[in-house]
Amino acid sequence: MDIQENIVNKVAQSALVSLDLADLYPAGERFFYDIKDNLFQGLMLKEKDFREFIKGHNWESYTDKHIAIGCSADAIVPTWAYMLLANKMAAFAKTVVFGDLKLLETILFERELSRMDIEKYRDQRVVVKGCGEIAVPDSAYIDITVKLSHVAKSIMYGEPCSTVPIFKRSESSPE
């Protein structure tokens, strides 16, 4: 018995547009600058010593990096100390933020999403890909959902062959 059937790839034939947020991942090394290493006895910052450190440190080592500045110690660090660090790093680093590496990723994705031309998804059925090699912050999925909700016909999460419906514009909806 020789039965031949044509296998039809319904996913390829569908009008789904795939959006992979990992494609927005900004290149560059991430680095957390922990000011705790500049604290006297792990408790406080001495202005004179810190200013000497600022003068003598090799700031070029931060070239093209994305930097998060923070303090992992339970210490009171004056705001001006973070400002001095940011001022020196800004000449070399791609990005300088206050916070940890998780917040740095959130900010980097926010910046990329703000530059995105969302109009190309107008009246499209969009699948926002999940579960990739690159960790995408949950905040990026929230941001893209809000943006797409204004233009897309529908939003789904997952892979084109297996999606979770998120939003579907009704025909009577103005957007």
mmCIF file of C-alpha atoms in Angstrom, residues 10-170:
data_model
loop_
_atom_site.group_PDB
_atom_site.id
_atom_site.type_symbol
_atom_site.label_atom_id
_atom_site.label_comp_id
_atom_site.label_asym_id
_atom_site.label_seq_id
_atom_site.Cartn_x
_atom_site.Cartn_y
_atom_site.Cartn_z
ATOM 1 C CA LYS A 10 0.197 25.575 8.010
ATOM 2 C CA VAL A 11 2.525 27.687 10.133
ATOM 3 C CA ALA A 12 4.492 28.813 7.091
ATOM 4 C CA GLN A 13 1.270 29.576 5.243
ATOM 5 C CA SER A 14 -0.221 31.605 8.060
ATOM 6 C CA ALA A 15 0.076 35.346 8.129
ATOM 7 C CA LEU A 16 1.884 35.326 11.456
ATOM 8 C CA VAL A 17 4.709 37.790 12.006
ATOM 9 C CA SER A 18 7.354 36.568 14.426
ATOM 10 C CA LEU A 19 9.048 39.040 16.769
ATOM 11 C CA ASP A 20 12.081 37.870 18.699
ATOM 12 C CA LEU A 21 13.016 40.326 21.444
ATOM 13 C CA ALA A 22 16.430 38.674 21.674
ATOM 14 C CA ASP A 23 17.201 40.388 18.349
ATOM 15 C CA LEU A 24 17.168 43.670 20.279
ATOM 16 C CA TYR A 25 19.902 42.501 22.660
ATOM 17 C CA PRO A 26 22.537 45.249 22.657
ATOM 18 C CA ALA A 27 26.049 43.939 22.072
ATOM 19 C CA GLY A 28 28.704 44.648 24.644
ATOM 20 C CA GLU A 29 29.998 43.287 27.902
ATOM 21 C CA ARG A 30 27.956 43.918 31.045
ATOM 22 C CA PHE A 31 29.801 44.906 34.200
ATOM 23 C CA PHE A 32 28.720 45.663 37.758
ATOM 24 C CA TYR A 33 30.927 48.240 39.451
ATOM 25 C CA ASP A 34 30.578 47.612 43.167
ATOM 26 C CA ILE A 35 31.594 50.704 45.116
ATOM 27 C CA LYS A 36 31.977 48.547 48.237
ATOM 28 C CA ASP A 37 35.569 47.977 47.151
ATOM 29 C CA ASN A 38 36.180 51.695 47.709
ATOM 30 C CA LEU A 39 34.773 51.761 51.244
ATOM 31 C CA PHE A 40 37.007 52.229 54.269
ATOM 32 C CA GLN A 41 36.700 49.074 56.403
ATOM 33 C CA GLY A 42 33.635 48.180 54.354
ATOM 34 C CA LEU A 43 31.601 50.838 56.129
ATOM 35 C CA MET A 44 32.122 54.295 54.746
ATOM 36 C CA LEU A 45 33.638 56.268 51.945
ATOM 37 C CA LYS A 46 36.545 58.586 52.689
ATOM 38 C CA GLU A 47 36.380 61.471 50.231
ATOM 39 C CA LYS A 48 40.139 62.060 50.021
ATOM 40 C CA ASP A 49 40.928 58.390 49.375
ATOM 41 C CA PHE A 50 38.091 58.077 46.895
ATOM 42 C CA ARG A 51 39.213 61.130 44.940
ATOM 43 C CA GLU A 52 42.747 59.678 44.768
ATOM 44 C CA PHE A 53 41.265 56.458 43.407
ATOM 45 C CA ILE A 54 39.272 58.440 40.830
ATOM 46 C CA LYS A 55 42.444 60.233 39.643
ATOM 47 C CA GLY A 56 44.547 57.086 39.345
ATOM 48 C CA HIS A 57 42.109 54.467 38.062
ATOM 49 C CA ASN A 58 42.305 53.154 34.481
ATOM 50 C CA TRP A 59 38.932 54.284 33.132
ATOM 51 C CA GLU A 60 39.727 53.025 29.634
ATOM 52 C CA SER A 61 39.102 49.497 30.917
ATOM 53 C CA TYR A 62 35.366 50.314 30.683
ATOM 54 C CA THR A 63 35.501 51.053 26.955
ATOM 55 C CA ASP A 64 32.384 49.863 25.107
ATOM 56 C CA LYS A 65 30.922 48.164 28.190
ATOM 57 C CA HIS A 66 27.471 48.502 29.685
ATOM 58 C CA ILE A 67 28.033 49.432 33.334
ATOM 59 C CA ALA A 68 25.770 49.211 36.360
ATOM 60 C CA ILE A 69 27.057 51.095 39.396
ATOM 61 C CA GLY A 70 25.895 50.088 42.854
ATOM 62 C CA CYS A 71 26.900 48.998 46.315
ATOM 63 C CA SER A 72 26.430 45.478 47.624
ATOM 64 C CA ALA A 73 27.496 46.437 51.162
ATOM 65 C CA ASP A 74 25.127 47.779 53.763
ATOM 66 C CA ALA A 75 26.711 51.217 53.797
ATOM 67 C CA ILE A 76 25.647 54.781 53.249
ATOM 68 C CA VAL A 77 27.292 56.023 50.078
ATOM 69 C CA PRO A 78 26.961 59.704 49.206
ATOM 70 C CA THR A 79 25.329 60.445 45.864
ATOM 71 C CA TRP A 80 28.327 62.476 44.708
ATOM 72 C CA ALA A 81 30.456 59.307 44.793
ATOM 73 C CA TYR A 82 28.229 57.624 42.218
ATOM 74 C CA MET A 83 28.260 60.834 40.206
ATOM 75 C CA LEU A 84 32.075 60.908 40.147
ATOM 76 C CA LEU A 85 32.172 57.300 38.941
ATOM 77 C CA ALA A 86 29.541 57.949 36.273
ATOM 78 C CA ASN A 87 31.393 61.022 35.058
ATOM 79 C CA LYS A 88 34.637 59.100 34.548
ATOM 80 C CA MET A 89 33.001 56.015 33.019
ATOM 81 C CA ALA A 90 30.754 57.976 30.653
ATOM 82 C CA ALA A 91 33.716 58.929 28.473
ATOM 83 C CA PHE A 92 34.376 55.263 27.679
ATOM 84 C CA ALA A 93 31.348 53.074 28.426
ATOM 85 C CA LYS A 94 28.381 52.542 26.097
ATOM 86 C CA THR A 95 25.979 52.769 29.022
ATOM 87 C CA VAL A 96 26.243 53.785 32.677
ATOM 88 C CA VAL A 97 23.305 53.296 35.052
ATOM 89 C CA PHE A 98 22.734 53.141 38.786
ATOM 90 C CA GLY A 99 21.559 49.725 39.912
ATOM 91 C CA ASP A 100 22.393 46.077 39.460
ATOM 92 C CA LEU A 101 22.891 43.977 36.321
ATOM 93 C CA LYS A 102 19.199 43.048 36.209
ATOM 94 C CA LEU A 103 18.192 46.707 36.124
ATOM 95 C CA LEU A 104 20.887 47.368 33.511
ATOM 96 C CA GLU A 105 19.324 44.743 31.212
ATOM 97 C CA THR A 106 15.888 46.240 31.765
ATOM 98 C CA ILE A 107 17.131 49.704 30.822
ATOM 99 C CA LEU A 108 19.012 48.436 27.767
ATOM 100 C CA PHE A 109 15.898 46.687 26.443
ATOM 101 C CA GLU A 110 13.712 49.724 27.217
ATOM 102 C CA ARG A 111 16.024 51.871 25.118
ATOM 103 C CA GLU A 112 15.957 49.444 22.209
ATOM 104 C CA LEU A 113 12.175 49.107 22.353
ATOM 105 C CA SER A 114 11.772 52.891 22.360
ATOM 106 C CA ARG A 115 13.655 53.015 19.043
ATOM 107 C CA MET A 116 11.578 50.265 17.452
ATOM 108 C CA ASP A 117 9.293 51.091 14.530
ATOM 109 C CA ILE A 118 6.087 49.633 15.904
ATOM 110 C CA GLU A 119 4.074 50.694 12.833
ATOM 111 C CA LYS A 120 5.390 47.761 10.823
ATOM 112 C CA TYR A 121 3.221 45.552 13.039
ATOM 113 C CA ARG A 122 0.019 47.479 12.297
ATOM 114 C CA ASP A 123 -2.884 45.085 11.617
ATOM 115 C CA GLN A 124 -0.539 42.084 11.852
ATOM 116 C CA ARG A 125 -0.920 38.856 13.774
ATOM 117 C CA VAL A 126 2.248 38.960 15.893
ATOM 118 C CA VAL A 127 3.915 36.105 17.741
ATOM 119 C CA VAL A 128 6.350 37.346 20.373
ATOM 120 C CA LYS A 129 8.928 34.606 20.694
ATOM 121 C CA GLY A 130 9.872 33.283 24.085
ATOM 122 C CA CYS A 131 12.406 30.852 25.514
ATOM 123 C CA GLY A 132 15.540 31.689 23.604
ATOM 124 C CA GLU A 133 19.264 31.541 24.179
ATOM 125 C CA ILE A 134 19.357 35.154 25.355
ATOM 126 C CA ALA A 135 17.599 36.064 28.584
ATOM 127 C CA VAL A 136 15.083 38.801 27.880
ATOM 128 C CA PRO A 137 13.765 40.689 30.922
ATOM 129 C CA ASP A 138 10.066 40.216 31.683
ATOM 130 C CA SER A 139 9.730 43.997 31.505
ATOM 131 C CA ALA A 140 10.574 43.860 27.786
ATOM 132 C CA TYR A 141 7.649 41.482 27.184
ATOM 133 C CA ILE A 142 5.369 43.858 29.067
ATOM 134 C CA ASP A 143 6.640 46.873 27.103
ATOM 135 C CA ILE A 144 6.228 45.203 23.713
ATOM 136 C CA THR A 145 2.736 44.000 24.638
ATOM 137 C CA VAL A 146 1.655 47.525 25.517
ATOM 138 C CA LYS A 147 3.103 48.902 22.271
ATOM 139 C CA LEU A 148 1.668 46.153 20.074
ATOM 140 C CA SER A 149 -1.773 46.401 21.703
ATOM 141 C CA HIS A 150 -2.213 49.745 19.963
ATOM 142 C CA VAL A 151 -1.397 48.525 16.445
ATOM 143 C CA ALA A 152 -1.495 44.738 16.063
ATOM 144 C CA LYS A 153 -4.519 42.695 15.064
ATOM 145 C CA SER A 154 -3.476 40.045 17.574
ATOM 146 C CA ILE A 155 -0.611 39.197 19.895
ATOM 147 C CA MET A 156 0.498 35.719 20.809
ATOM 148 C CA TYR A 157 3.383 34.416 22.887
ATOM 149 C CA GLY A 158 5.571 31.414 22.119
ATOM 150 C CA GLU A 159 6.465 29.852 18.808
ATOM 151 C CA PRO A 160 4.318 30.003 15.649
ATOM 152 C CA CYS A 161 3.533 26.289 16.026
ATOM 153 C CA SER A 162 2.480 26.617 19.659
ATOM 154 C CA THR A 163 1.217 29.951 20.882
ATOM 155 C CA VAL A 164 -0.556 31.399 23.871
ATOM 156 C CA PRO A 165 -3.099 34.050 22.870
ATOM 157 C CA ILE A 166 -2.524 37.391 24.590
ATOM 158 C CA PHE A 167 -4.676 39.889 22.713
ATOM 159 C CA LYS A 168 -7.078 39.984 19.795
ATOM 160 C CA ARG A 169 -8.570 43.208 18.503
ATOM 161 C CA SER A 170 -12.291 42.999 17.964
#
